[in-house]
């Protein structure tokens, strides 16, 4: 069983609509949880990073939430744009170890259609 | 703002050849990480450097080696290339969080990646 599971695997929405992506993790204890956006064939771009004590973090139209009790995180995208089409990856850092221990989710592939 | 620069962006090699990938971290970042991402797979950690010294080693084949130079740029050298080495190679950099004593609380910035194709 993956330690970081994301849902849905893929999602299609119309431009201007909102959407929410889910990330469930079993990593414990953990240090922080990150959301990255990755365009096909490009490097991941950091959207948000939250420590275990934070509940929410916003970055423009992106808002991430974290519930450390239920080990769930979500990424909400508001007023989607065509450029939001990408894979969104949830990454969890265990408490011990550095970036060599990052645990990547499989990602949610989002397609925004006009 | 300056980002992590990787070169080349695309590279095509034959089996058994060698390849060198370069990474220029964000200025003042003191840690560099190399990841390999196969098609449809998660990035796999290869190796990392802190202040020009190897800090950790992951699933890096013995055919690969890497180093970080005095100007903090890093190079990943791959020899005796195999078909399975075809992947996206990402470099990432960060600034060690001295206040917490850990690197993992800081932002990790990825480069655009170098796509290696082995024929």
CSV table of C-alpha atoms in Angstrom, one decimal:
chain,number,residue,atom,x,y,z
A,1,UNK,CA,0.0,0.0,0.0
A,2,UNK,CA,1.4,3.4,-1.0
A,3,UNK,CA,2.2,5.7,1.9
A,4,UNK,CA,0.8,8.6,-0.1
A,5,UNK,CA,-2.3,8.1,-2.1
A,6,UNK,CA,-4.0,10.7,-4.3
A,7,UNK,CA,-7.4,10.9,-5.7
A,8,UNK,CA,-8.8,11.1,-8.3
A,9,UNK,CA,-6.2,9.8,-10.6
A,10,UNK,CA,-7.4,12.2,-13.3
A,11,UNK,CA,-9.9,14.9,-13.5
A,12,UNK,CA,-11.4,17.0,-16.3
A,13,UNK,CA,-13.1,20.3,-15.5
A,14,UNK,CA,-14.2,23.3,-17.5
A,15,UNK,CA,-12.3,26.5,-17.5
A,16,UNK,CA,-13.5,28.8,-14.6
A,17,UNK,CA,-14.7,25.9,-12.4
A,18,UNK,CA,-13.3,25.0,-9.0
A,19,UNK,CA,-11.9,21.6,-8.1
A,20,UNK,CA,-10.4,19.8,-5.1
A,21,UNK,CA,-7.7,17.2,-5.2
A,22,UNK,CA,-7.2,14.8,-2.3
A,23,UNK,CA,-4.1,13.3,-0.6
A,24,UNK,CA,-4.2,10.7,2.1
A,25,UNK,CA,-1.0,9.6,3.7
A,26,UNK,CA,0.1,7.1,6.3
A,27,UNK,CA,3.6,8.5,6.9
A,28,UNK,CA,4.0,9.0,10.6
A,29,UNK,CA,5.5,11.0,12.1
A,30,UNK,CA,5.9,13.5,9.3
A,31,UNK,CA,7.5,16.8,9.1
A,32,UNK,CA,5.7,18.5,6.3
A,33,UNK,CA,3.5,18.0,3.3
A,34,UNK,CA,4.0,19.7,0.0
A,35,UNK,CA,1.9,20.1,-3.1
A,36,UNK,CA,3.7,20.4,-6.5
A,37,UNK,CA,2.5,21.2,-10.0
A,38,UNK,CA,4.2,19.3,-12.7
A,39,UNK,CA,3.7,20.0,-16.4
A,40,UNK,CA,4.4,17.1,-18.7
A,41,UNK,CA,8.2,16.7,-19.2
A,42,UNK,CA,9.0,19.6,-16.9
A,43,UNK,CA,10.2,19.9,-13.3
A,44,UNK,CA,7.8,20.0,-10.4
A,45,UNK,CA,7.0,23.5,-9.2
A,46,UNK,CA,6.2,24.0,-5.5
A,47,UNK,CA,2.7,25.3,-4.7
A,48,UNK,CA,2.5,25.0,-0.9
A,49,UNK,CA,4.4,23.5,2.0
A,50,UNK,CA,2.7,22.9,5.3
A,51,UNK,CA,4.2,21.6,8.6
A,52,UNK,CA,2.2,19.3,10.7
A,53,UNK,CA,1.0,22.2,12.8
A,54,UNK,CA,-0.5,24.1,9.9
A,55,UNK,CA,-4.1,23.7,8.7
A,56,UNK,CA,-4.2,25.7,5.6
A,57,UNK,CA,-1.9,27.5,3.2
A,58,UNK,CA,-2.8,29.6,0.1
A,59,UNK,CA,-0.8,30.5,-3.0
A,60,UNK,CA,-2.9,32.6,-5.3
A,61,UNK,CA,-5.8,30.4,-6.6
A,62,UNK,CA,-4.4,27.4,-4.8
A,63,UNK,CA,-5.4,26.6,-1.3
A,64,UNK,CA,-4.1,23.5,0.5
A,65,UNK,CA,-5.5,22.2,3.7
A,66,UNK,CA,-4.1,19.7,6.1
A,67,UNK,CA,-5.7,17.5,8.8
A,68,UNK,CA,-2.9,15.8,10.7
A,69,UNK,CA,-5.4,13.8,12.8
A,70,UNK,CA,-7.1,12.1,9.8
A,71,UNK,CA,-3.8,12.3,7.8
A,72,UNK,CA,-5.6,14.0,4.9
A,73,UNK,CA,-4.7,17.0,2.7
A,74,UNK,CA,-6.5,18.7,-0.1
A,75,UNK,CA,-5.6,21.1,-2.8
A,76,UNK,CA,-8.4,23.4,-3.9
A,77,UNK,CA,-8.0,25.3,-7.2
A,78,UNK,CA,-10.3,28.2,-7.7
A,79,UNK,CA,-11.5,29.6,-11.0
A,80,UNK,CA,-9.4,27.2,-13.0
A,81,UNK,CA,-7.5,28.3,-16.1
A,82,UNK,CA,-6.3,26.3,-19.1
A,83,UNK,CA,-2.7,26.7,-17.8
A,84,UNK,CA,-3.7,24.7,-14.7
A,85,UNK,CA,-3.7,21.6,-16.8
A,86,UNK,CA,-0.9,19.5,-15.2
A,87,UNK,CA,-0.2,16.8,-12.7
A,88,UNK,CA,-0.5,17.8,-9.1
A,89,UNK,CA,1.7,15.8,-6.8
A,90,UNK,CA,1.4,15.5,-3.0
A,91,UNK,CA,4.8,14.9,-1.3
A,92,UNK,CA,5.3,14.0,2.4
A,93,UNK,CA,8.5,14.4,4.3
A,94,UNK,CA,9.0,11.9,7.1
A,95,UNK,CA,10.1,13.5,10.4
A,96,UNK,CA,13.5,11.8,10.2
A,97,UNK,CA,15.7,12.2,7.2
A,98,UNK,CA,16.1,14.8,4.5
A,99,UNK,CA,14.9,15.2,0.9
A,100,UNK,CA,16.2,11.7,0.2
A,101,UNK,CA,13.2,10.4,2.1
A,102,UNK,CA,10.5,12.3,0.4
A,103,UNK,CA,7.5,10.2,-0.4
A,104,UNK,CA,5.8,11.1,-3.6
A,105,UNK,CA,2.2,10.5,-4.4
A,106,UNK,CA,1.3,9.2,-7.9
A,107,UNK,CA,-0.3,12.6,-8.7
A,108,UNK,CA,-3.6,13.7,-10.0
A,109,UNK,CA,-3.7,14.6,-13.7
A,110,UNK,CA,-5.9,17.6,-14.2
A,111,UNK,CA,-7.2,18.7,-17.6
A,112,UNK,CA,-8.9,22.1,-17.9
A,113,UNK,CA,-11.0,22.4,-21.0
A,114,UNK,CA,-12.3,25.6,-22.5
B,1,UNK,CA,14.1,35.2,-9.7
B,2,UNK,CA,16.8,32.7,-10.7
B,3,UNK,CA,15.8,29.1,-10.7
B,4,UNK,CA,17.6,25.7,-10.8
B,5,UNK,CA,19.2,25.4,-14.2
B,6,UNK,CA,19.8,22.0,-15.8
B,7,UNK,CA,21.7,21.2,-19.0
B,8,UNK,CA,21.3,19.8,-21.4
B,9,UNK,CA,17.5,19.6,-21.5
B,10,UNK,CA,17.5,16.7,-23.9
B,11,UNK,CA,20.2,14.1,-24.6
B,12,UNK,CA,20.2,11.1,-26.8
B,13,UNK,CA,22.9,8.4,-26.3
B,14,UNK,CA,23.6,4.9,-27.5
B,15,UNK,CA,23.9,1.9,-25.2
B,16,UNK,CA,27.3,1.7,-23.4
B,17,UNK,CA,28.0,5.4,-24.0
B,18,UNK,CA,28.6,8.0,-21.2
B,19,UNK,CA,26.6,11.1,-20.4
B,20,UNK,CA,27.0,14.0,-18.1
B,21,UNK,CA,24.2,16.1,-16.8
B,22,UNK,CA,24.8,19.5,-15.2
B,23,UNK,CA,22.9,21.3,-12.5
B,24,UNK,CA,23.3,24.9,-11.3
B,25,UNK,CA,21.4,25.5,-8.1
B,26,UNK,CA,19.7,28.6,-7.0
B,27,UNK,CA,22.3,31.2,-5.9
B,28,UNK,CA,23.1,30.7,-2.2
B,29,UNK,CA,21.6,27.3,-2.0
B,30,UNK,CA,24.0,24.9,-0.4
B,31,UNK,CA,22.3,21.6,-1.0
B,32,UNK,CA,21.7,19.8,-4.3
B,33,UNK,CA,19.7,16.6,-4.9
B,34,UNK,CA,19.4,14.4,-8.0
B,35,UNK,CA,16.3,12.5,-8.8
B,36,UNK,CA,15.5,10.0,-11.6
B,37,UNK,CA,11.9,9.8,-12.9
B,38,UNK,CA,11.1,7.0,-15.3
B,39,UNK,CA,8.0,7.2,-17.5
B,40,UNK,CA,4.9,7.2,-15.3
B,41,UNK,CA,6.9,6.7,-12.2
B,42,UNK,CA,7.6,8.7,-9.0
B,43,UNK,CA,10.9,10.6,-8.8
B,44,UNK,CA,13.5,8.3,-7.2
B,45,UNK,CA,16.2,9.9,-5.1
B,46,UNK,CA,19.7,9.2,-6.4
B,47,UNK,CA,22.2,11.3,-4.4
B,48,UNK,CA,22.6,14.6,-2.6
B,49,UNK,CA,25.3,17.0,-1.7
B,50,UNK,CA,25.6,19.6,1.1
B,51,UNK,CA,28.4,22.1,1.0
B,52,UNK,CA,30.2,20.2,-1.8
B,53,UNK,CA,30.2,16.9,0.2
B,54,UNK,CA,28.0,13.9,-0.5
B,55,UNK,CA,25.3,14.0,2.1
B,56,UNK,CA,23.2,11.0,1.2
B,57,UNK,CA,23.0,8.2,-1.4
B,58,UNK,CA,19.9,6.6,-2.7
B,59,UNK,CA,19.2,4.2,-5.5
B,60,UNK,CA,22.1,5.4,-7.7
B,61,UNK,CA,23.7,2.7,-9.8
B,62,UNK,CA,27.4,2.1,-9.4
B,63,UNK,CA,27.8,3.2,-13.1
B,64,UNK,CA,26.7,6.6,-12.0
B,65,UNK,CA,28.7,9.1,-10.1
B,66,UNK,CA,28.2,12.7,-9.1
B,67,UNK,CA,30.0,15.6,-7.5
B,68,UNK,CA,29.4,19.2,-6.4
B,69,UNK,CA,32.0,21.8,-7.3
B,70,UNK,CA,33.3,24.8,-5.5
B,71,UNK,CA,30.8,27.0,-7.3
B,72,UNK,CA,28.0,24.7,-6.0
B,73,UNK,CA,27.1,23.4,-9.4
B,74,UNK,CA,26.8,19.6,-9.6
B,75,UNK,CA,27.3,17.1,-12.3
B,76,UNK,CA,25.9,13.6,-12.7
B,77,UNK,CA,28.1,11.3,-14.7
B,78,UNK,CA,26.5,8.2,-16.2
B,79,UNK,CA,28.6,5.5,-17.8
B,80,UNK,CA,27.9,2.2,-19.7
B,81,UNK,CA,24.4,3.5,-20.4
B,82,UNK,CA,21.6,1.0,-20.5
B,83,UNK,CA,18.1,1.3,-22.1
B,84,UNK,CA,16.6,1.4,-18.6
B,85,UNK,CA,18.5,4.6,-17.9
B,86,UNK,CA,16.1,6.5,-20.2
B,87,UNK,CA,14.3,8.9,-17.9
B,88,UNK,CA,13.9,12.5,-16.7
B,89,UNK,CA,16.7,13.5,-14.4
B,90,UNK,CA,15.8,16.2,-12.0
B,91,UNK,CA,18.1,18.3,-9.9
B,92,UNK,CA,16.7,20.2,-6.9
B,93,UNK,CA,18.3,22.7,-4.6
B,94,UNK,CA,17.5,24.1,-1.2
B,95,UNK,CA,19.0,26.1,1.6
B,96,UNK,CA,19.8,24.1,4.7
B,97,UNK,CA,17.6,25.3,7.6
B,98,UNK,CA,20.2,26.0,10.2
B,99,UNK,CA,17.6,27.2,12.7
B,100,UNK,CA,15.9,23.8,12.8
B,101,UNK,CA,19.0,21.9,12.0
B,102,UNK,CA,17.3,20.1,9.2
B,103,UNK,CA,17.2,20.6,5.5
B,104,UNK,CA,13.7,19.2,5.0
B,105,UNK,CA,11.7,22.1,6.3
B,106,UNK,CA,12.8,24.4,3.6
B,107,UNK,CA,11.5,24.9,0.1
B,108,UNK,CA,12.9,22.4,-2.4
B,109,UNK,CA,13.2,23.9,-5.9
B,110,UNK,CA,13.4,21.6,-8.9
B,111,UNK,CA,15.0,22.3,-12.2
B,112,UNK,CA,13.2,21.7,-15.5
B,113,UNK,CA,14.9,18.3,-15.8
B,114,UNK,CA,17.1,16.7,-18.4
B,115,UNK,CA,15.5,14.0,-20.5
B,116,UNK,CA,17.9,11.2,-21.4
B,117,UNK,CA,17.1,8.8,-24.1
B,118,UNK,CA,19.2,5.7,-24.5
B,119,UNK,CA,18.9,4.0,-27.9
